[in-house]
Structures are given as structure tokens and as C-alpha cells.
Tab-separated table of C-alpha atoms in Angstrom:
chain	number	residue	atom	x	y	z
A	411	MET	CA	39.452	63.610	46.657
A	412	ALA	CA	40.519	62.169	50.237
A	413	VAL	CA	42.642	64.951	51.890
A	414	MET	CA	45.893	63.342	53.881
A	415	SER	CA	45.650	64.008	57.730
A	416	ARG	CA	48.318	66.354	59.360
A	417	ARG	CA	49.124	62.560	61.107
A	418	ARG	CA	49.734	61.368	58.116
A	419	VAL	CA	51.659	63.528	56.569
A	420	ILE	CA	54.303	63.723	59.621
A	421	GLN	CA	54.557	59.750	60.080
A	422	LEU	CA	55.450	59.861	55.997
A	423	VAL	CA	58.170	62.518	56.539
A	424	LEU	CA	59.579	60.200	59.549
A	425	VAL	CA	59.341	57.412	57.254
A	426	GLY	CA	61.693	59.091	54.510
A	427	VAL	CA	64.181	60.706	57.064
A	428	VAL	CA	65.153	57.242	58.406
A	429	VAL	CA	65.578	55.852	55.248
A	430	PHE	CA	67.432	58.408	54.004
A	431	LEU	CA	69.459	58.223	57.286
A	432	VAL	CA	69.922	54.459	57.627
A	433	ALA	CA	69.748	53.850	53.992
A	434	PRO	CA	73.694	54.346	53.134
A	435	ARG	CA	74.674	52.951	55.342
A	436	LEU	CA	73.418	49.705	54.491
A	437	SER	CA	74.470	50.129	50.880
A	438	TRP	CA	77.934	49.360	51.475
A	439	ASN	CA	76.739	45.664	52.674
A	440	LEU	CA	74.794	45.125	49.706
A	441	PRO	CA	75.843	41.580	47.989
A	442	GLY	CA	77.910	41.692	45.923
A	443	GLY	CA	75.084	40.462	43.098
A	444	LEU	CA	74.016	43.910	43.203
A	445	GLU	CA	77.148	45.795	41.992
A	446	LYS	CA	76.248	45.051	38.879
A	447	LEU	CA	72.812	47.481	38.945
A	448	GLY	CA	75.606	50.231	40.136
A	449	LEU	CA	73.479	50.530	43.767
A	450	GLN	CA	76.910	49.677	45.937
A	451	GLN	CA	78.084	52.718	44.088
A	452	SER	CA	74.900	54.993	44.555
A	453	PRO	CA	73.608	55.190	48.566
A	454	ALA	CA	70.935	57.767	47.180
A	455	ALA	CA	69.238	55.513	44.666
A	456	VAL	CA	69.751	52.799	47.491
A	457	ALA	CA	67.461	55.519	49.509
A	458	VAL	CA	65.616	56.113	47.016
A	459	ALA	CA	64.567	52.613	46.512
A	460	CYS	CA	63.857	52.026	50.180
A	461	TRP	CA	61.821	54.671	51.001
A	462	ALA	CA	59.360	53.637	48.076
A	463	ALA	CA	59.279	50.356	49.472
A	464	ALA	CA	58.443	51.401	52.916
A	465	VAL	CA	56.204	54.139	51.395
A	466	ALA	CA	54.280	51.279	49.567
A	467	ALA	CA	53.572	49.415	52.885
A	468	TRP	CA	53.363	52.551	55.178
A	469	ALA	CA	50.268	53.109	52.709
A	470	TYR	CA	48.921	49.590	52.417
A	471	ALA	CA	48.776	49.879	56.305
A	472	VAL	CA	46.867	52.839	56.625
A	473	SER	CA	44.653	52.251	53.763
A	474	ARG	CA	43.560	49.201	55.404
A	475	PRO	CA	39.997	49.893	57.864
A	476	ARG	CA	40.358	50.190	61.673
A	477	PRO	CA	38.459	46.735	63.362
A	478	VAL	CA	35.902	48.276	65.309
A	479	TYR	CA	34.781	46.069	68.385
A	480	LEU	CA	31.930	45.817	70.629
A	481	VAL	CA	33.772	45.554	74.165
A	482	ASP	CA	30.532	45.289	76.329
A	483	LEU	CA	26.937	46.332	76.905
A	484	SER	CA	24.410	47.153	78.768
A	485	GLY	CA	20.144	47.140	79.458
A	486	TYR	CA	18.041	48.814	82.019
A	487	VAL	CA	15.118	46.148	83.772
A	488	ALA	CA	12.994	48.399	85.287
A	489	GLY	CA	11.389	47.031	88.515
A	490	ALA	CA	7.843	44.985	88.953
A	491	SER	CA	6.158	47.649	89.334
A	492	HIS	CA	6.441	48.534	85.763
A	493	GLU	CA	5.270	45.434	84.551
A	494	ALA	CA	1.985	44.498	82.364
A	495	SER	CA	0.583	41.718	80.107
A	496	ARG	CA	-0.808	42.992	76.862
A	497	ALA	CA	-4.068	42.059	78.213
A	498	LYS	CA	-3.885	44.661	81.276
A	499	THR	CA	-2.242	46.836	79.544
A	500	ILE	CA	-5.282	47.575	77.091
A	501	ALA	CA	-7.490	47.082	79.524
A	502	HIS	CA	-5.926	49.955	81.426
A	503	PHE	CA	-6.031	52.004	78.950
A	504	GLY	CA	-9.827	52.027	78.570
A	505	ARG	CA	-10.353	52.577	82.388
A	506	CYS	CA	-8.319	55.997	81.223
A	507	GLY	CA	-11.202	57.284	78.886
A	508	ARG	CA	-8.722	59.367	76.966
A	509	PHE	CA	-9.187	56.677	73.703
A	510	SER	CA	-11.476	56.762	71.318
A	511	ASP	CA	-12.603	52.715	70.254
A	512	GLU	CA	-10.876	53.360	67.277
A	513	SER	CA	-7.654	54.262	68.863
A	514	MET	CA	-7.800	51.658	71.206
A	515	ALA	CA	-8.664	48.998	68.277
A	516	PHE	CA	-5.183	50.473	67.002
A	517	GLN	CA	-3.038	50.009	70.243
A	518	LYS	CA	-4.460	47.027	70.371
A	519	ARG	CA	-2.897	45.701	66.953
A	520	MET	CA	-0.242	47.230	67.433
A	521	LEU	CA	0.429	45.257	70.851
A	522	GLU	CA	-0.447	42.209	69.473
A	523	ARG	CA	2.153	42.908	66.388
A	524	SER	CA	4.542	44.350	67.772
A	525	GLY	CA	6.154	41.928	69.537
A	526	LEU	CA	5.638	42.500	73.225
A	527	GLY	CA	6.026	40.209	75.467
A	528	GLU	CA	3.288	39.423	78.522
A	529	GLN	CA	5.935	40.424	80.689
A	530	THR	CA	6.927	43.839	78.919
A	531	HIS	CA	7.730	46.525	81.477
A	532	PHE	CA	6.318	49.973	80.484
A	533	PRO	CA	6.626	53.474	81.649
A	534	ALA	CA	4.925	54.596	84.975
A	535	SER	CA	3.584	57.436	83.180
A	536	LEU	CA	1.614	54.831	80.975
A	537	ILE	CA	-0.093	52.561	83.849
A	538	SER	CA	-0.381	54.713	86.891
A	539	VAL	CA	-3.786	55.999	87.379
A	540	PRO	CA	-4.667	58.235	85.703
A	541	VAL	CA	-2.360	58.282	82.717
A	542	ASP	CA	0.504	60.757	83.531
A	543	MET	CA	2.133	61.517	80.144
A	544	CYS	CA	3.797	64.866	80.522
A	545	LEU	CA	7.726	66.488	80.040
A	546	ARG	CA	7.776	66.099	83.417
A	547	THR	CA	7.145	62.356	83.525
A	548	ALA	CA	9.100	62.162	80.483
A	549	ARG	CA	12.340	63.142	81.997
A	550	GLU	CA	12.219	61.236	84.698
A	551	GLU	CA	11.890	58.433	82.331
A	552	SER	CA	14.661	59.188	80.482
A	553	HIS	CA	16.913	59.671	83.346
A	554	ALA	CA	16.483	56.452	85.402
A	555	VAL	CA	17.092	54.721	81.728
A	556	ILE	CA	19.793	56.369	80.860
A	557	PHE	CA	21.670	57.061	84.069
A	558	GLY	CA	21.008	53.290	84.850
A	559	VAL	CA	22.644	51.833	82.054
A	560	VAL	CA	25.777	54.195	81.790
A	561	ASP	CA	26.231	53.838	84.965
A	562	ASP	CA	26.134	50.126	85.034
A	563	LEU	CA	28.335	50.074	81.519
A	564	LEU	CA	30.748	51.633	82.350
A	565	ARG	CA	31.225	50.598	85.763
A	566	ARG	CA	31.529	47.087	83.488
A	567	ALA	CA	33.829	48.079	81.121
A	568	ARG	CA	36.429	49.662	83.996
A	569	VAL	CA	36.050	53.004	81.814
A	570	ALA	CA	35.624	56.442	83.663
A	571	GLY	CA	34.042	58.789	81.830
A	572	GLY	CA	36.502	60.832	80.734
A	573	ASP	CA	37.900	58.169	78.736
A	574	VAL	CA	34.916	58.758	76.694
A	575	GLY	CA	35.679	59.999	73.062
A	576	VAL	CA	32.654	59.621	70.804
A	577	LEU	CA	28.874	59.755	72.731
A	578	ILE	CA	25.966	58.223	70.275
A	579	PHE	CA	22.604	59.255	71.777
A	580	ASN	CA	19.384	57.891	70.147
A	581	SER	CA	15.718	58.678	71.363
A	582	SER	CA	12.325	57.892	69.513
A	583	LEU	CA	10.628	61.168	70.709
A	584	LEU	CA	11.799	62.844	73.293
A	585	SER	CA	14.209	65.546	72.316
A	586	PRO	CA	14.736	68.200	75.081
A	587	THR	CA	17.280	71.069	75.216
A	588	PRO	CA	19.904	71.049	75.947
A	589	SER	CA	20.154	67.894	74.398
A	590	PHE	CA	20.961	64.066	76.075
A	591	THR	CA	24.195	63.801	74.661
A	592	SER	CA	25.059	67.350	76.802
A	593	LEU	CA	23.639	65.855	79.622
A	594	ILE	CA	25.429	62.621	79.665
A	595	ALA	CA	28.524	63.777	79.072
A	596	ASN	CA	28.006	66.690	81.897
A	597	ARG	CA	27.065	64.029	84.430
A	598	TYR	CA	30.060	61.712	83.384
A	599	GLY	CA	32.904	64.928	83.287
A	600	MET	CA	33.564	63.909	79.679
A	601	ARG	CA	36.437	66.111	77.520
A	602	ARG	CA	35.928	68.840	75.622
A	603	ASP	CA	36.124	67.633	72.459
A	604	VAL	CA	34.105	64.749	72.712
A	605	VAL	CA	32.792	63.798	69.754
A	606	SER	CA	28.692	63.696	70.362
A	607	HIS	CA	25.928	62.961	68.143
A	608	ASN	CA	22.254	63.127	69.389
A	609	LEU	CA	19.491	61.479	67.314
A	610	SER	CA	16.072	61.754	67.650
A	611	GLY	CA	12.647	61.669	66.217
A	612	MET	CA	13.653	59.037	63.819
A	613	GLY	CA	12.226	56.604	65.455
A	614	CYS	CA	13.624	52.497	66.545
A	615	SER	CA	15.399	51.799	62.949
A	616	ALA	CA	17.447	54.761	64.253
A	617	GLY	CA	19.455	52.268	66.612
A	618	ILE	CA	20.904	51.021	63.464
A	619	ILE	CA	21.776	54.215	62.707
A	620	ALA	CA	23.453	54.743	65.592
A	621	ILE	CA	25.388	51.666	65.555
A	622	ASP	CA	26.536	52.451	62.024
A	623	LEU	CA	27.514	55.784	62.817
A	624	ALA	CA	29.730	54.409	65.560
A	625	LYS	CA	31.678	52.236	63.437
A	626	ARG	CA	32.318	55.077	61.340
A	627	LEU	CA	33.162	57.711	64.111
A	628	LEU	CA	35.677	55.399	65.882
A	629	GLN	CA	37.333	53.688	62.343
A	630	VAL	CA	37.616	57.577	61.634
A	631	HIS	CA	39.164	58.801	65.195
A	632	GLY	CA	41.307	55.674	65.721
A	633	LEU	CA	41.862	54.495	69.768
A	634	TYR	CA	38.419	56.062	71.160
A	635	VAL	CA	35.929	54.397	73.105
A	636	ASN	CA	32.740	55.090	72.257
A	637	LEU	CA	29.641	55.093	74.403
A	638	SER	CA	25.926	54.793	72.233
């Protein structure tokens, strides 16, 4: 069973108070046709009827789902030094000497079927010689992407970090401690009561989950700015 929020209870009480104060005055000006109903001699009945109508209208208004809009979006574009074709990538992995023939065959199939184009940008840790896959390079890559995207998005939307009420972050693999949401909230001076969710280890499909979560949170919390 749904529990009515404190804000809605206060709104309902205020509606009732206003109706009970205004309705008795209006009852004296009712058309003569309503005298047969006995309402002109009963201001309380008029107040109750008006209150019931007001509550019904209020309940209908608050029960409708709040619309959620995408105001702006931003994507990170790496430099030309990160660009590589599929053939160049496979050749580079082969020169590293860290992958077996079976692993190389799997990576080739994955690159061909995953939809990656001939101008895909890869992390520097994967296309460097030798391959440098460690926590340090993973953090450097994450910071470059996250800060680049958030800086651009806040600038284009003309929104300050303190105006953000909902923060959702999704990372397919890397999940450091402290979390990325803590990193973003502290860097951009977000409010202490920001609603944050850090999704990780769920693969690329978590992007759809994050969008749905953002929509639901905005419908619940009302007029908040969401950053996801």
C-alpha cells in the first residue's frame, strides 16, 4: 500500500482549509435553483461538496506521472592518437605476445561483430607498446572521460554542480573505492543530500537500466536536475 508523503498531506489540509473558509461565503450567492436542495441554508454542506470536488481534482493531478525530459547530452571524444582500425588493433595485440592464438581469434571475432568501426578510439593503455593495463591507467582513462563529459555537459546546460539533485554513474568494469559518484560529487561541489547511485559490473546493458532509474527517481523527487 502506498504511503502518502508529508508534502501531499500538507497540501490536502491546505485545500480543505481554503475550501471551508471560502465556500460558506459563496453559498449565499448560489442560484435560486439550488434552494430546492437546501444548500443555501447549509453552508457546511456546500463546503463539504466543494472540498470533495477539490480533493478529487487534486488526487487526479498528483496521481499522473511527472514528465521527464532530456535537456542535453554530451559524449567524450578522444584525441587522434587514440584512433585505430580493427586490423591495426589486432596486429598490435599480436605483437604484444600476451595473448594465445585462441584468445587472438576470439578478439578478432569480437571486433568484427561488435560494431566497432575503422576509426574507433581505444584507451591509451591498450594501444601503447607494451600494453599497460593496470589500475593507474584505468583511473587516468576514467578521469579523462568523466571530467571531460561532465565539464562539457554542465557548461552547455548552464547548470552548476550544486543544482544537481540526482547523480547516476555506470561503469561496466572498473569499480574503485571511493566510488565514482563520490568522486564526481566532491569535485563539482554537489549538495550533501544528492541522490546518487553507482552502477558497476553490469555490462553495457546497465546503460538502459541507468536511464530508467533516472526517469523513476525524477518522477519521485520532482523538480531535480539529473546527471547520469
